[in-house]
Every structure is written in C-alpha cells, then in structure tokens.
Short mmCIF file of C-alpha atoms in Angstrom, two decimals:
data_model
loop_
_atom_site.label_atom_id
_atom_site.label_comp_id
_atom_site.label_asym_id
_atom_site.label_seq_id
_atom_site.Cartn_x
_atom_site.Cartn_y
_atom_site.Cartn_z
CA LYS E 19 -1.77 26.61 -3.78
CA ALA E 20 1.70 25.13 -2.73
CA GLY E 21 1.94 21.59 -3.00
CA VAL E 22 3.22 18.85 -1.14
CA THR E 23 6.84 19.99 -0.61
CA GLN E 24 9.88 17.09 0.86
CA THR E 25 13.35 18.37 2.03
CA PRO E 26 16.04 17.78 1.19
CA ARG E 27 15.71 16.49 -2.79
CA TYR E 28 18.80 14.80 -2.92
CA LEU E 29 21.09 13.06 -0.35
CA ILE E 30 24.18 10.97 -0.04
CA LYS E 31 24.75 9.02 3.43
CA THR E 32 27.06 6.08 4.29
CA ARG E 33 26.34 3.10 5.66
CA GLY E 34 25.56 3.08 9.31
CA GLN E 35 24.42 6.64 9.44
CA GLN E 36 21.05 8.04 9.88
CA VAL E 37 18.95 10.06 8.13
CA THR E 38 15.65 12.31 8.64
CA LEU E 39 13.49 13.35 5.91
CA SER E 40 10.89 16.30 5.86
CA CYS E 41 7.52 16.72 4.48
CA SER E 42 5.11 19.57 4.50
CA PRO E 43 1.50 18.89 3.39
CA ILE E 44 -1.03 20.82 1.61
CA SER E 45 -2.66 23.09 3.78
CA GLY E 46 -5.79 21.63 5.27
CA HIS E 47 -4.66 18.16 4.82
CA ARG E 48 -4.20 16.36 8.18
CA SER E 49 -3.09 12.57 6.64
CA VAL E 50 0.33 12.35 5.35
CA SER E 51 1.77 9.27 4.41
CA TRP E 52 5.14 7.98 3.16
CA TYR E 53 6.24 5.42 0.42
CA GLN E 54 9.64 3.90 -0.30
CA GLN E 55 10.38 3.45 -4.49
CA THR E 56 12.86 1.46 -5.55
CA PRO E 57 13.24 -0.21 -9.12
CA GLY E 58 13.48 -3.72 -7.37
CA GLN E 59 10.78 -3.61 -4.69
CA GLY E 60 8.51 -0.57 -6.47
CA LEU E 61 6.13 1.49 -4.41
CA GLN E 62 5.47 0.12 -1.18
CA PHE E 63 3.77 1.79 2.03
CA LEU E 64 5.64 2.92 4.94
CA PHE E 65 3.43 4.34 7.11
CA GLU E 66 0.59 6.83 7.77
CA TYR E 67 -0.05 9.56 10.10
CA PHE E 68 -3.29 11.57 10.79
CA SER E 69 -3.49 13.98 13.62
CA GLU E 70 -0.13 13.25 15.14
CA THR E 71 -0.68 9.95 15.43
CA GLN E 72 0.12 6.76 13.40
CA ARG E 73 -2.67 5.26 11.60
CA ASN E 74 -1.21 2.75 9.82
CA LYS E 75 2.17 1.08 9.32
CA GLY E 76 3.67 -0.98 6.08
CA ASN E 77 5.92 -3.93 6.60
CA PHE E 78 9.23 -2.16 7.46
CA PRO E 79 12.07 -3.00 9.84
CA GLY E 80 12.07 -0.62 13.17
CA ARG E 81 14.86 1.05 11.75
CA PHE E 82 12.34 3.33 9.82
CA SER E 83 10.27 5.46 12.02
CA GLY E 84 8.46 8.92 11.68
CA ARG E 85 6.35 11.22 13.41
CA GLN E 86 3.87 13.99 12.81
CA PHE E 87 3.81 17.54 14.18
CA SER E 88 0.80 19.61 15.57
CA ASN E 89 1.00 21.33 12.35
CA SER E 90 0.59 18.28 9.94
CA ARG E 91 4.27 18.52 8.85
CA SER E 92 5.87 15.02 9.10
CA GLU E 93 9.35 13.36 9.46
CA MET E 94 10.71 10.11 8.51
CA ASN E 95 13.76 8.66 9.95
CA VAL E 96 15.95 5.64 8.90
CA SER E 97 18.72 5.10 11.50
CA THR E 98 21.69 2.57 10.48
CA LEU E 99 21.31 2.90 7.01
CA GLU E 100 22.06 -0.14 4.80
CA LEU E 101 22.80 -0.35 1.37
CA GLY E 102 19.04 -1.55 0.63
CA ASP E 103 17.71 1.65 1.74
CA SER E 104 19.05 3.60 -1.57
CA ALA E 105 15.57 4.81 -2.56
CA LEU E 106 13.22 7.61 -3.37
CA TYR E 107 11.04 8.28 -0.63
CA LEU E 108 7.71 9.74 -1.48
CA CYS E 109 5.47 11.67 1.17
CA ALA E 110 1.69 12.42 0.20
CA SER E 111 -0.95 14.31 1.90
CA SER E 112 -4.50 13.84 2.05
CA ARG E 113 -7.67 15.34 3.24
CA ASP E 114 -9.55 13.03 5.48
CA GLY E 115 -12.76 12.05 3.89
CA PRO E 116 -14.59 8.57 3.31
CA SER E 117 -11.57 6.34 4.01
CA GLY E 118 -10.13 4.60 1.06
CA ALA E 119 -11.32 6.96 -1.41
CA ASN E 120 -9.19 9.67 -0.78
CA VAL E 121 -6.83 11.23 -3.31
CA LEU E 122 -3.58 11.18 -2.48
CA THR E 123 -1.01 14.09 -3.58
CA PHE E 124 2.48 13.38 -3.90
CA GLY E 125 5.54 15.31 -3.46
CA ALA E 126 8.58 15.32 -5.59
CA GLY E 127 10.30 12.70 -3.22
CA SER E 128 13.92 12.65 -1.55
CA ARG E 129 16.32 10.68 -3.21
CA LEU E 130 18.44 8.92 -0.91
CA THR E 131 21.78 7.23 -1.65
CA VAL E 132 23.71 4.89 0.50
CA LEU E 133 27.40 4.68 0.05
CA GLY T 7 -3.28 -9.47 1.02
CA ASP T 8 -4.20 -6.85 -1.55
CA SER T 9 -2.26 -6.75 -4.58
CA VAL T 10 -2.64 -5.13 -8.04
CA THR T 11 -1.08 -7.17 -10.91
CA GLN T 12 0.09 -4.64 -14.13
CA MET T 13 1.17 -5.41 -17.45
CA GLU T 14 5.27 -5.32 -17.69
CA GLY T 15 6.49 -2.77 -19.94
CA PRO T 16 7.85 -1.03 -21.54
CA VAL T 17 4.68 -0.39 -23.96
CA THR T 18 6.26 1.42 -27.16
CA LEU T 19 3.81 3.33 -29.09
CA SER T 20 3.92 5.59 -32.20
CA GLU T 21 1.99 8.77 -31.69
CA GLU T 22 -2.04 8.71 -32.16
CA ALA T 23 -2.11 5.02 -31.16
CA PHE T 24 -4.23 3.38 -29.15
CA LEU T 25 -3.28 2.70 -25.85
CA THR T 26 -4.04 -0.16 -23.03
CA ILE T 27 -2.43 -0.65 -19.82
CA ASN T 28 -3.98 -3.91 -17.87
CA CYS T 29 -4.45 -3.79 -14.43
CA THR T 30 -5.97 -6.53 -12.27
CA TYR T 31 -6.43 -6.61 -8.45
CA THR T 32 -7.14 -8.91 -5.34
CA ALA T 33 -8.60 -7.06 -2.68
CA THR T 34 -11.47 -7.98 0.07
CA GLY T 35 -14.29 -5.91 -0.16
CA TYR T 36 -15.03 -3.09 -2.88
CA PRO T 37 -11.74 -0.77 -2.85
CA SER T 38 -11.65 2.43 -4.44
CA LEU T 39 -9.10 2.17 -7.78
CA PHE T 40 -6.70 4.63 -8.98
CA TRP T 41 -4.12 5.52 -11.78
CA TYR T 42 -1.57 7.39 -11.02
CA VAL T 43 1.20 8.70 -13.20
CA GLN T 44 4.75 9.49 -12.99
CA TYR T 45 7.06 11.78 -14.94
CA PRO T 46 10.59 11.82 -14.96
CA GLY T 47 11.97 13.31 -12.02
CA GLU T 48 8.86 13.66 -10.35
CA GLY T 49 6.48 12.74 -7.88
CA LEU T 50 2.87 10.57 -8.82
CA GLN T 51 0.42 12.43 -9.91
CA LEU T 52 -3.46 11.33 -9.90
CA LEU T 53 -4.54 10.44 -13.49
CA LEU T 54 -8.10 9.17 -12.49
CA LYS T 55 -10.33 7.20 -9.79
CA ALA T 56 -13.15 5.18 -9.40
CA THR T 57 -14.85 4.50 -6.20
CA LYS T 58 -17.48 1.71 -7.01
CA ALA T 59 -18.18 -1.14 -9.38
CA ASP T 60 -18.79 0.06 -12.85
CA ASP T 61 -17.83 3.57 -12.37
CA LYS T 62 -15.77 5.23 -15.20
CA GLY T 63 -12.81 7.29 -14.15
CA SER T 64 -11.57 9.76 -17.16
CA ASN T 65 -8.95 12.86 -17.34
CA LYS T 66 -7.19 14.37 -20.17
CA GLY T 67 -8.49 11.48 -22.55
CA PHE T 68 -7.67 8.46 -20.47
CA GLU T 69 -10.45 6.14 -19.14
CA ALA T 70 -10.44 3.22 -16.89
CA THR T 71 -13.66 1.28 -15.95
CA TYR T 72 -14.15 -0.63 -12.39
CA ARG T 73 -14.93 -4.27 -13.46
CA LYS T 74 -15.70 -5.89 -10.13
CA GLU T 75 -16.86 -9.11 -11.77
CA THR T 76 -13.19 -9.47 -13.80
CA THR T 77 -11.50 -7.37 -10.68
CA SER T 78 -10.02 -5.07 -13.74
CA PHE T 79 -9.23 -1.61 -13.92
CA HIS T 80 -7.82 -1.16 -17.28
CA LEU T 81 -6.14 2.00 -18.86
CA GLU T 82 -7.11 2.99 -21.99
CA LYS T 83 -6.62 6.34 -24.46
CA GLY T 84 -7.92 6.53 -27.98
CA SER T 85 -5.00 8.48 -28.84
CA VAL T 86 -1.46 8.93 -27.40
CA GLN T 87 0.99 12.17 -27.57
CA VAL T 88 4.67 11.85 -26.90
CA SER T 89 3.76 14.17 -24.00
CA ASP T 90 2.05 10.76 -22.06
CA SER T 91 5.52 9.48 -22.12
CA ALA T 92 5.43 8.20 -18.25
CA VAL T 93 5.36 5.46 -16.30
CA TYR T 94 1.81 4.45 -15.09
CA PHE T 95 0.66 2.95 -11.59
CA CYS T 96 -2.43 1.17 -11.15
CA ALA T 97 -3.32 1.43 -7.08
CA LEU T 98 -6.18 0.16 -4.97
CA GLY T 99 -6.99 2.13 -1.96
CA SER T 100 -7.48 0.88 1.83
CA PRO T 101 -10.65 -1.15 2.76
CA ASN T 102 -13.32 1.59 4.73
CA ASN T 103 -12.31 3.15 8.08
CA ALA T 104 -8.58 1.68 7.58
CA GLY T 105 -7.09 5.53 6.66
CA ASN T 106 -5.14 6.50 3.72
CA MET T 107 -2.96 3.35 2.12
CA LEU T 108 -2.49 2.82 -1.42
CA THR T 109 -1.23 -0.61 -3.08
CA PHE T 110 0.51 0.13 -6.32
CA GLY T 111 1.10 -2.49 -8.99
CA GLY T 112 4.87 -2.30 -10.32
CA GLY T 113 4.12 0.38 -12.78
CA THR T 114 4.15 0.11 -16.54
CA ARG T 115 6.72 2.63 -18.86
CA LEU T 116 5.03 4.07 -21.74
CA MET T 117 7.22 5.22 -24.53
CA VAL T 118 5.55 7.26 -27.37
CA LYS T 119 7.25 7.85 -30.20
CA PRO T 120 6.71 10.72 -32.78
#
C-alpha cells in the first residue's frame, strides 16, 4: 500500500517568494497534518485538516496556510519567504478513530531552502 | 501547555549495549504517548505507542512503559545494533476530541558503533 507522498522533495527559493508543497495521504486517511522540522526548533505542528476543514492550528504566522481537497490531498503554502523558513516540512496522515491515539504516518518530507 | 522533554544526545553506544533514552512529559489529562524514529533522509516512523497508564508499548526489541506517577515514557532496548542508529523522538498525542496533533520532544540521536 502506498505511503504518504510529498512533492517536491527538494526546492530552493529566494526571500520574498512563495512556495506550495503538496501531500497525498494514504488511501482512506482523512486527516492530514503538517509539521516543520528545523535544527533549532525541532518538530513543530503547523496545522491539521480533516474533511477539507482546518481542525487544529499551531503557532505560526499567517504567511503559513494550507488546504485540503475532497480527495484528502493537502497543500500548504508559505508566502513572503524568510530565511528562517528553511526547514524540512513533513506531512502526516491518519485514520480518524479515538482522537489523540491515532498513529500518524509521515511522508519523507519536502526540504525547503530559502536563499 | 503540553510539553515533552528528552535527554539530549548524541548517545553513543557499542553494539549489543543496553539503551535507555529518557522522556518525561507535562500534559493535561492522560494523552497517548509515542516514540517515533527518523533515519537519515527520511520522515518519521512510528516505533511504539501506549494509550493509557501502565501500558507497555513494544516493537523490534524496543520497549517503553507509560508511567503516570512519574510522567515518563522512557525508551529501552536490551541490545542495540548498528542499524538502530537514528534520531528518536518522544511525543504525546492531543487530548481527546481534539484531533490528531503530536507534541514532540527535541529528539535524541543514537549512534551505535560496531
């Protein structure tokens, strides 16, 4: 069974640009979450989508946004890129059972470098 | 707010040594607890989980017990292999009815030498 697929795997942008990252969850998984991983801040939760609605949001500025489509695929967008946005962005999908106990399956990530 | 504290690494061990990676947490209620592992260039993989106090999660020789009284979830393995070299993350799940969010510790890098 296919895992969580993230595209692109690597990308380089310059300050001020915007970027869109894509995530295809495991078939049947309706919850998609996004995390930012940096050496300094570790793994930080960005947001979670379920049935095309944002269900939870982390503490990130409004430049970070996301959406989910009817087929559960998700995208996240970062506008007006800053150097500090350089990170590995991880997407995770999950079935929706008893909340909090669900196992998240992660993709390999999209590594963004901002110059 | 919820938080997870892990021992800082790197932890360097010889093959067949005993491994302990400490993890303590602060949370409201009784969240599920997880250990994830990240190999170089990859995303995170679930290693094991426990959903209530005194539960023991286990997988691939790794074990961790959910200790409510000490708010801990320490990871142990009796005999590590070179292939266990990776970064290990302790995490706690969101409170009931709050969706699927994980709060991660800072990660502990394990290096196993032959």
